[in-house]
Amino acid sequence: MAREGLLIGQVAVRSGVSRKALRLYESAGILPAPRRSAAGYRVYGNDALAILGFVSRARRLGFRLVEIKEIVQIRRSGRCPCAHVLDLVRAKVAELDQTLARTRSST
């Protein structure tokens, strides 16, 4: 099976993402639906690890799953998501500035 791809447990171990999260990312459209083995097991390609690495980094930076999905879909369509990501980052900075201002005014 390893030559054909990675099973969900292998992807979970290599990526540090739980099996439940993998299924969530799949159902949300962030991860493409993996092919299935004859026994019905999910078989992921190596590209899944790259996507999951991006998802983990984006989550740590505070991006929501819907935002991550948009970025992944733009990239999957063959376009460069840089302008969209810059817009998202600018919006996050504005949100943080507002939160900081509210925090300062309440003290």
mmCIF file with all atom_site columns, C-alpha atoms in Angstrom:
data_model
loop_
_atom_site.group_PDB
_atom_site.id
_atom_site.type_symbol
_atom_site.label_atom_id
_atom_site.label_alt_id
_atom_site.label_comp_id
_atom_site.label_asym_id
_atom_site.label_entity_id
_atom_site.label_seq_id
_atom_site.pdbx_PDB_ins_code
_atom_site.Cartn_x
_atom_site.Cartn_y
_atom_site.Cartn_z
_atom_site.occupancy
_atom_site.B_iso_or_equiv
_atom_site.pdbx_formal_charge
_atom_site.auth_seq_id
_atom_site.auth_comp_id
_atom_site.auth_asym_id
_atom_site.auth_atom_id
_atom_site.pdbx_PDB_model_num
ATOM 1   C CA . MET A 1 1   ? 0.000   0.000  0.000   1.00 0.00 ? 1   MET A CA 1
ATOM 2   C CA . ALA A 1 2   ? 2.893   2.401  0.698   1.00 0.00 ? 2   ALA A CA 1
ATOM 3   C CA . ARG A 1 3   ? 3.851   2.500  -3.021  1.00 0.00 ? 3   ARG A CA 1
ATOM 4   C CA . GLU A 1 4   ? 0.315   3.507  -3.946  1.00 0.00 ? 4   GLU A CA 1
ATOM 5   C CA . GLY A 1 5   ? -0.018  6.207  -1.313  1.00 0.00 ? 5   GLY A CA 1
ATOM 6   C CA . LEU A 1 6   ? -0.484  6.745  2.370   1.00 0.00 ? 6   LEU A CA 1
ATOM 7   C CA . LEU A 1 7   ? -3.261  5.426  4.572   1.00 0.00 ? 7   LEU A CA 1
ATOM 8   C CA . ILE A 1 8   ? -5.034  7.826  6.902   1.00 0.00 ? 8   ILE A CA 1
ATOM 9   C CA . GLY A 1 9   ? -3.050  6.636  9.938   1.00 0.00 ? 9   GLY A CA 1
ATOM 10  C CA . GLN A 1 10  ? 0.239   7.183  8.130   1.00 0.00 ? 10  GLN A CA 1
ATOM 11  C CA . VAL A 1 11  ? -0.806  10.680 7.066   1.00 0.00 ? 11  VAL A CA 1
ATOM 12  C CA . ALA A 1 12  ? -1.902  11.447 10.621  1.00 0.00 ? 12  ALA A CA 1
ATOM 13  C CA . VAL A 1 13  ? 1.445   10.388 12.079  1.00 0.00 ? 13  VAL A CA 1
ATOM 14  C CA . ARG A 1 14  ? 3.546   12.183 9.454   1.00 0.00 ? 14  ARG A CA 1
ATOM 15  C CA . SER A 1 15  ? 1.535   15.401 9.568   1.00 0.00 ? 15  SER A CA 1
ATOM 16  C CA . GLY A 1 16  ? 0.704   15.525 13.277  1.00 0.00 ? 16  GLY A CA 1
ATOM 17  C CA . VAL A 1 17  ? -2.973  15.972 12.365  1.00 0.00 ? 17  VAL A CA 1
ATOM 18  C CA . SER A 1 18  ? -5.582  13.642 13.844  1.00 0.00 ? 18  SER A CA 1
ATOM 19  C CA . ARG A 1 19  ? -7.606  11.272 11.705  1.00 0.00 ? 19  ARG A CA 1
ATOM 20  C CA . LYS A 1 20  ? -10.728 13.168 12.710  1.00 0.00 ? 20  LYS A CA 1
ATOM 21  C CA . ALA A 1 21  ? -9.202  16.440 11.484  1.00 0.00 ? 21  ALA A CA 1
ATOM 22  C CA . LEU A 1 22  ? -8.202  14.774 8.212   1.00 0.00 ? 22  LEU A CA 1
ATOM 23  C CA . ARG A 1 23  ? -11.797 13.706 7.621   1.00 0.00 ? 23  ARG A CA 1
ATOM 24  C CA . LEU A 1 24  ? -12.981 17.215 8.556   1.00 0.00 ? 24  LEU A CA 1
ATOM 25  C CA . TYR A 1 25  ? -10.553 18.839 6.097   1.00 0.00 ? 25  TYR A CA 1
ATOM 26  C CA . GLU A 1 26  ? -11.707 16.400 3.431   1.00 0.00 ? 26  GLU A CA 1
ATOM 27  C CA . SER A 1 27  ? -15.406 17.119 4.023   1.00 0.00 ? 27  SER A CA 1
ATOM 28  C CA . ALA A 1 28  ? -14.697 20.878 4.094   1.00 0.00 ? 28  ALA A CA 1
ATOM 29  C CA . GLY A 1 29  ? -13.003 20.672 0.687   1.00 0.00 ? 29  GLY A CA 1
ATOM 30  C CA . ILE A 1 30  ? -9.558  21.651 1.950   1.00 0.00 ? 30  ILE A CA 1
ATOM 31  C CA . LEU A 1 31  ? -8.082  18.233 1.253   1.00 0.00 ? 31  LEU A CA 1
ATOM 32  C CA . PRO A 1 32  ? -9.105  16.618 -2.025  1.00 0.00 ? 32  PRO A CA 1
ATOM 33  C CA . ALA A 1 33  ? -11.051 13.413 -1.595  1.00 0.00 ? 33  ALA A CA 1
ATOM 34  C CA . PRO A 1 34  ? -8.495  10.603 -1.538  1.00 0.00 ? 34  PRO A CA 1
ATOM 35  C CA . ARG A 1 35  ? -8.867  7.590  -3.716  1.00 0.00 ? 35  ARG A CA 1
ATOM 36  C CA . ARG A 1 36  ? -10.056 4.418  -2.048  1.00 0.00 ? 36  ARG A CA 1
ATOM 37  C CA . SER A 1 37  ? -8.423  1.023  -1.869  1.00 0.00 ? 37  SER A CA 1
ATOM 38  C CA . ALA A 1 38  ? -10.343 -2.089 -2.853  1.00 0.00 ? 38  ALA A CA 1
ATOM 39  C CA . ALA A 1 39  ? -11.194 -2.490 0.824   1.00 0.00 ? 39  ALA A CA 1
ATOM 40  C CA . GLY A 1 40  ? -12.491 1.098  1.020   1.00 0.00 ? 40  GLY A CA 1
ATOM 41  C CA . TYR A 1 41  ? -9.555  2.607  2.920   1.00 0.00 ? 41  TYR A CA 1
ATOM 42  C CA . ARG A 1 42  ? -8.584  6.201  2.167   1.00 0.00 ? 42  ARG A CA 1
ATOM 43  C CA . VAL A 1 43  ? -5.327  6.368  0.197   1.00 0.00 ? 43  VAL A CA 1
ATOM 44  C CA . TYR A 1 44  ? -3.710  9.809  0.137   1.00 0.00 ? 44  TYR A CA 1
ATOM 45  C CA . GLY A 1 45  ? -1.059  11.079 -2.230  1.00 0.00 ? 45  GLY A CA 1
ATOM 46  C CA . ASN A 1 46  ? 2.070   12.841 -1.003  1.00 0.00 ? 46  ASN A CA 1
ATOM 47  C CA . ASP A 1 47  ? 0.485   16.192 -1.894  1.00 0.00 ? 47  ASP A CA 1
ATOM 48  C CA . ALA A 1 48  ? -1.786  15.747 1.128   1.00 0.00 ? 48  ALA A CA 1
ATOM 49  C CA . LEU A 1 49  ? 1.218   16.207 3.429   1.00 0.00 ? 49  LEU A CA 1
ATOM 50  C CA . ALA A 1 50  ? 2.118   19.519 1.778   1.00 0.00 ? 50  ALA A CA 1
ATOM 51  C CA . ILE A 1 51  ? -1.462  20.757 2.082   1.00 0.00 ? 51  ILE A CA 1
ATOM 52  C CA . LEU A 1 52  ? -1.629  19.702 5.723   1.00 0.00 ? 52  LEU A CA 1
ATOM 53  C CA . GLY A 1 53  ? 1.654   21.478 6.443   1.00 0.00 ? 53  GLY A CA 1
ATOM 54  C CA . PHE A 1 54  ? 0.181   24.649 4.985   1.00 0.00 ? 54  PHE A CA 1
ATOM 55  C CA . VAL A 1 55  ? -3.056  24.192 6.944   1.00 0.00 ? 55  VAL A CA 1
ATOM 56  C CA . SER A 1 56  ? -1.145  23.757 10.213  1.00 0.00 ? 56  SER A CA 1
ATOM 57  C CA . ARG A 1 57  ? 0.944   26.879 9.630   1.00 0.00 ? 57  ARG A CA 1
ATOM 58  C CA . ALA A 1 58  ? -2.100  28.914 8.589   1.00 0.00 ? 58  ALA A CA 1
ATOM 59  C CA . ARG A 1 59  ? -4.063  27.783 11.672  1.00 0.00 ? 59  ARG A CA 1
ATOM 60  C CA . ARG A 1 60  ? -1.184  28.830 13.934  1.00 0.00 ? 60  ARG A CA 1
ATOM 61  C CA . LEU A 1 61  ? -1.303  32.262 12.288  1.00 0.00 ? 61  LEU A CA 1
ATOM 62  C CA . GLY A 1 62  ? -4.997  32.554 13.116  1.00 0.00 ? 62  GLY A CA 1
ATOM 63  C CA . PHE A 1 63  ? -6.587  31.805 9.767   1.00 0.00 ? 63  PHE A CA 1
ATOM 64  C CA . ARG A 1 64  ? -10.036 30.222 9.899   1.00 0.00 ? 64  ARG A CA 1
ATOM 65  C CA . LEU A 1 65  ? -10.810 27.050 7.956   1.00 0.00 ? 65  LEU A CA 1
ATOM 66  C CA . VAL A 1 66  ? -13.019 28.932 5.505   1.00 0.00 ? 66  VAL A CA 1
ATOM 67  C CA . GLU A 1 67  ? -10.110 31.277 4.725   1.00 0.00 ? 67  GLU A CA 1
ATOM 68  C CA . ILE A 1 68  ? -7.710  28.358 4.341   1.00 0.00 ? 68  ILE A CA 1
ATOM 69  C CA . LYS A 1 69  ? -10.161 26.658 2.004   1.00 0.00 ? 69  LYS A CA 1
ATOM 70  C CA . GLU A 1 70  ? -10.314 29.786 -0.182  1.00 0.00 ? 70  GLU A CA 1
ATOM 71  C CA . ILE A 1 71  ? -6.514  29.931 -0.407  1.00 0.00 ? 71  ILE A CA 1
ATOM 72  C CA . VAL A 1 72  ? -6.222  26.221 -1.229  1.00 0.00 ? 72  VAL A CA 1
ATOM 73  C CA . GLN A 1 73  ? -8.951  26.465 -3.873  1.00 0.00 ? 73  GLN A CA 1
ATOM 74  C CA . ILE A 1 74  ? -7.262  29.443 -5.535  1.00 0.00 ? 74  ILE A CA 1
ATOM 75  C CA . ARG A 1 75  ? -3.975  27.535 -5.633  1.00 0.00 ? 75  ARG A CA 1
ATOM 76  C CA . ARG A 1 76  ? -5.669  24.364 -6.859  1.00 0.00 ? 76  ARG A CA 1
ATOM 77  C CA . SER A 1 77  ? -7.187  26.319 -9.750  1.00 0.00 ? 77  SER A CA 1
ATOM 78  C CA . GLY A 1 78  ? -3.672  27.188 -10.898 1.00 0.00 ? 78  GLY A CA 1
ATOM 79  C CA . ARG A 1 79  ? -3.771  30.827 -9.832  1.00 0.00 ? 79  ARG A CA 1
ATOM 80  C CA . CYS A 1 80  ? -1.430  32.493 -7.370  1.00 0.00 ? 80  CYS A CA 1
ATOM 81  C CA . PRO A 1 81  ? -3.236  33.234 -4.079  1.00 0.00 ? 81  PRO A CA 1
ATOM 82  C CA . CYS A 1 82  ? -0.772  35.952 -2.986  1.00 0.00 ? 82  CYS A CA 1
ATOM 83  C CA . ALA A 1 83  ? -3.092  38.952 -3.470  1.00 0.00 ? 83  ALA A CA 1
ATOM 84  C CA . HIS A 1 84  ? -5.914  37.174 -1.644  1.00 0.00 ? 84  HIS A CA 1
ATOM 85  C CA . VAL A 1 85  ? -3.599  36.202 1.212   1.00 0.00 ? 85  VAL A CA 1
ATOM 86  C CA . LEU A 1 86  ? -2.359  39.798 1.514   1.00 0.00 ? 86  LEU A CA 1
ATOM 87  C CA . ASP A 1 87  ? -5.968  40.987 1.775   1.00 0.00 ? 87  ASP A CA 1
ATOM 88  C CA . LEU A 1 88  ? -6.656  38.411 4.490   1.00 0.00 ? 88  LEU A CA 1
ATOM 89  C CA . VAL A 1 89  ? -3.520  39.415 6.408   1.00 0.00 ? 89  VAL A CA 1
ATOM 90  C CA . ARG A 1 90  ? -4.433  43.104 6.204   1.00 0.00 ? 90  ARG A CA 1
ATOM 91  C CA . ALA A 1 91  ? -7.910  42.309 7.546   1.00 0.00 ? 91  ALA A CA 1
ATOM 92  C CA . LYS A 1 92  ? -6.382  40.297 10.406  1.00 0.00 ? 92  LYS A CA 1
ATOM 93  C CA . VAL A 1 93  ? -4.041  43.163 11.281  1.00 0.00 ? 93  VAL A CA 1
ATOM 94  C CA . ALA A 1 94  ? -7.004  45.565 11.325  1.00 0.00 ? 94  ALA A CA 1
ATOM 95  C CA . GLU A 1 95  ? -8.925  43.169 13.607  1.00 0.00 ? 95  GLU A CA 1
ATOM 96  C CA . LEU A 1 96  ? -5.947  42.931 15.956  1.00 0.00 ? 96  LEU A CA 1
ATOM 97  C CA . ASP A 1 97  ? -5.570  46.717 15.984  1.00 0.00 ? 97  ASP A CA 1
ATOM 98  C CA . GLN A 1 98  ? -9.251  47.093 16.920  1.00 0.00 ? 98  GLN A CA 1
ATOM 99  C CA . THR A 1 99  ? -8.961  44.488 19.663  1.00 0.00 ? 99  THR A CA 1
ATOM 100 C CA . LEU A 1 100 ? -5.857  46.186 21.031  1.00 0.00 ? 100 LEU A CA 1
ATOM 101 C CA . ALA A 1 101 ? -7.582  49.579 20.987  1.00 0.00 ? 101 ALA A CA 1
ATOM 102 C CA . ARG A 1 102 ? -10.613 48.170 22.829  1.00 0.00 ? 102 ARG A CA 1
ATOM 103 C CA . THR A 1 103 ? -8.347  46.521 25.386  1.00 0.00 ? 103 THR A CA 1
ATOM 104 C CA . ARG A 1 104 ? -6.453  49.731 25.989  1.00 0.00 ? 104 ARG A CA 1
ATOM 105 C CA . SER A 1 105 ? -9.647  51.792 26.354  1.00 0.00 ? 105 SER A CA 1
ATOM 106 C CA . SER A 1 106 ? -11.140 49.377 28.890  1.00 0.00 ? 106 SER A CA 1
ATOM 107 C CA . THR A 1 107 ? -8.195  49.567 31.273  1.00 0.00 ? 107 THR A CA 1
#
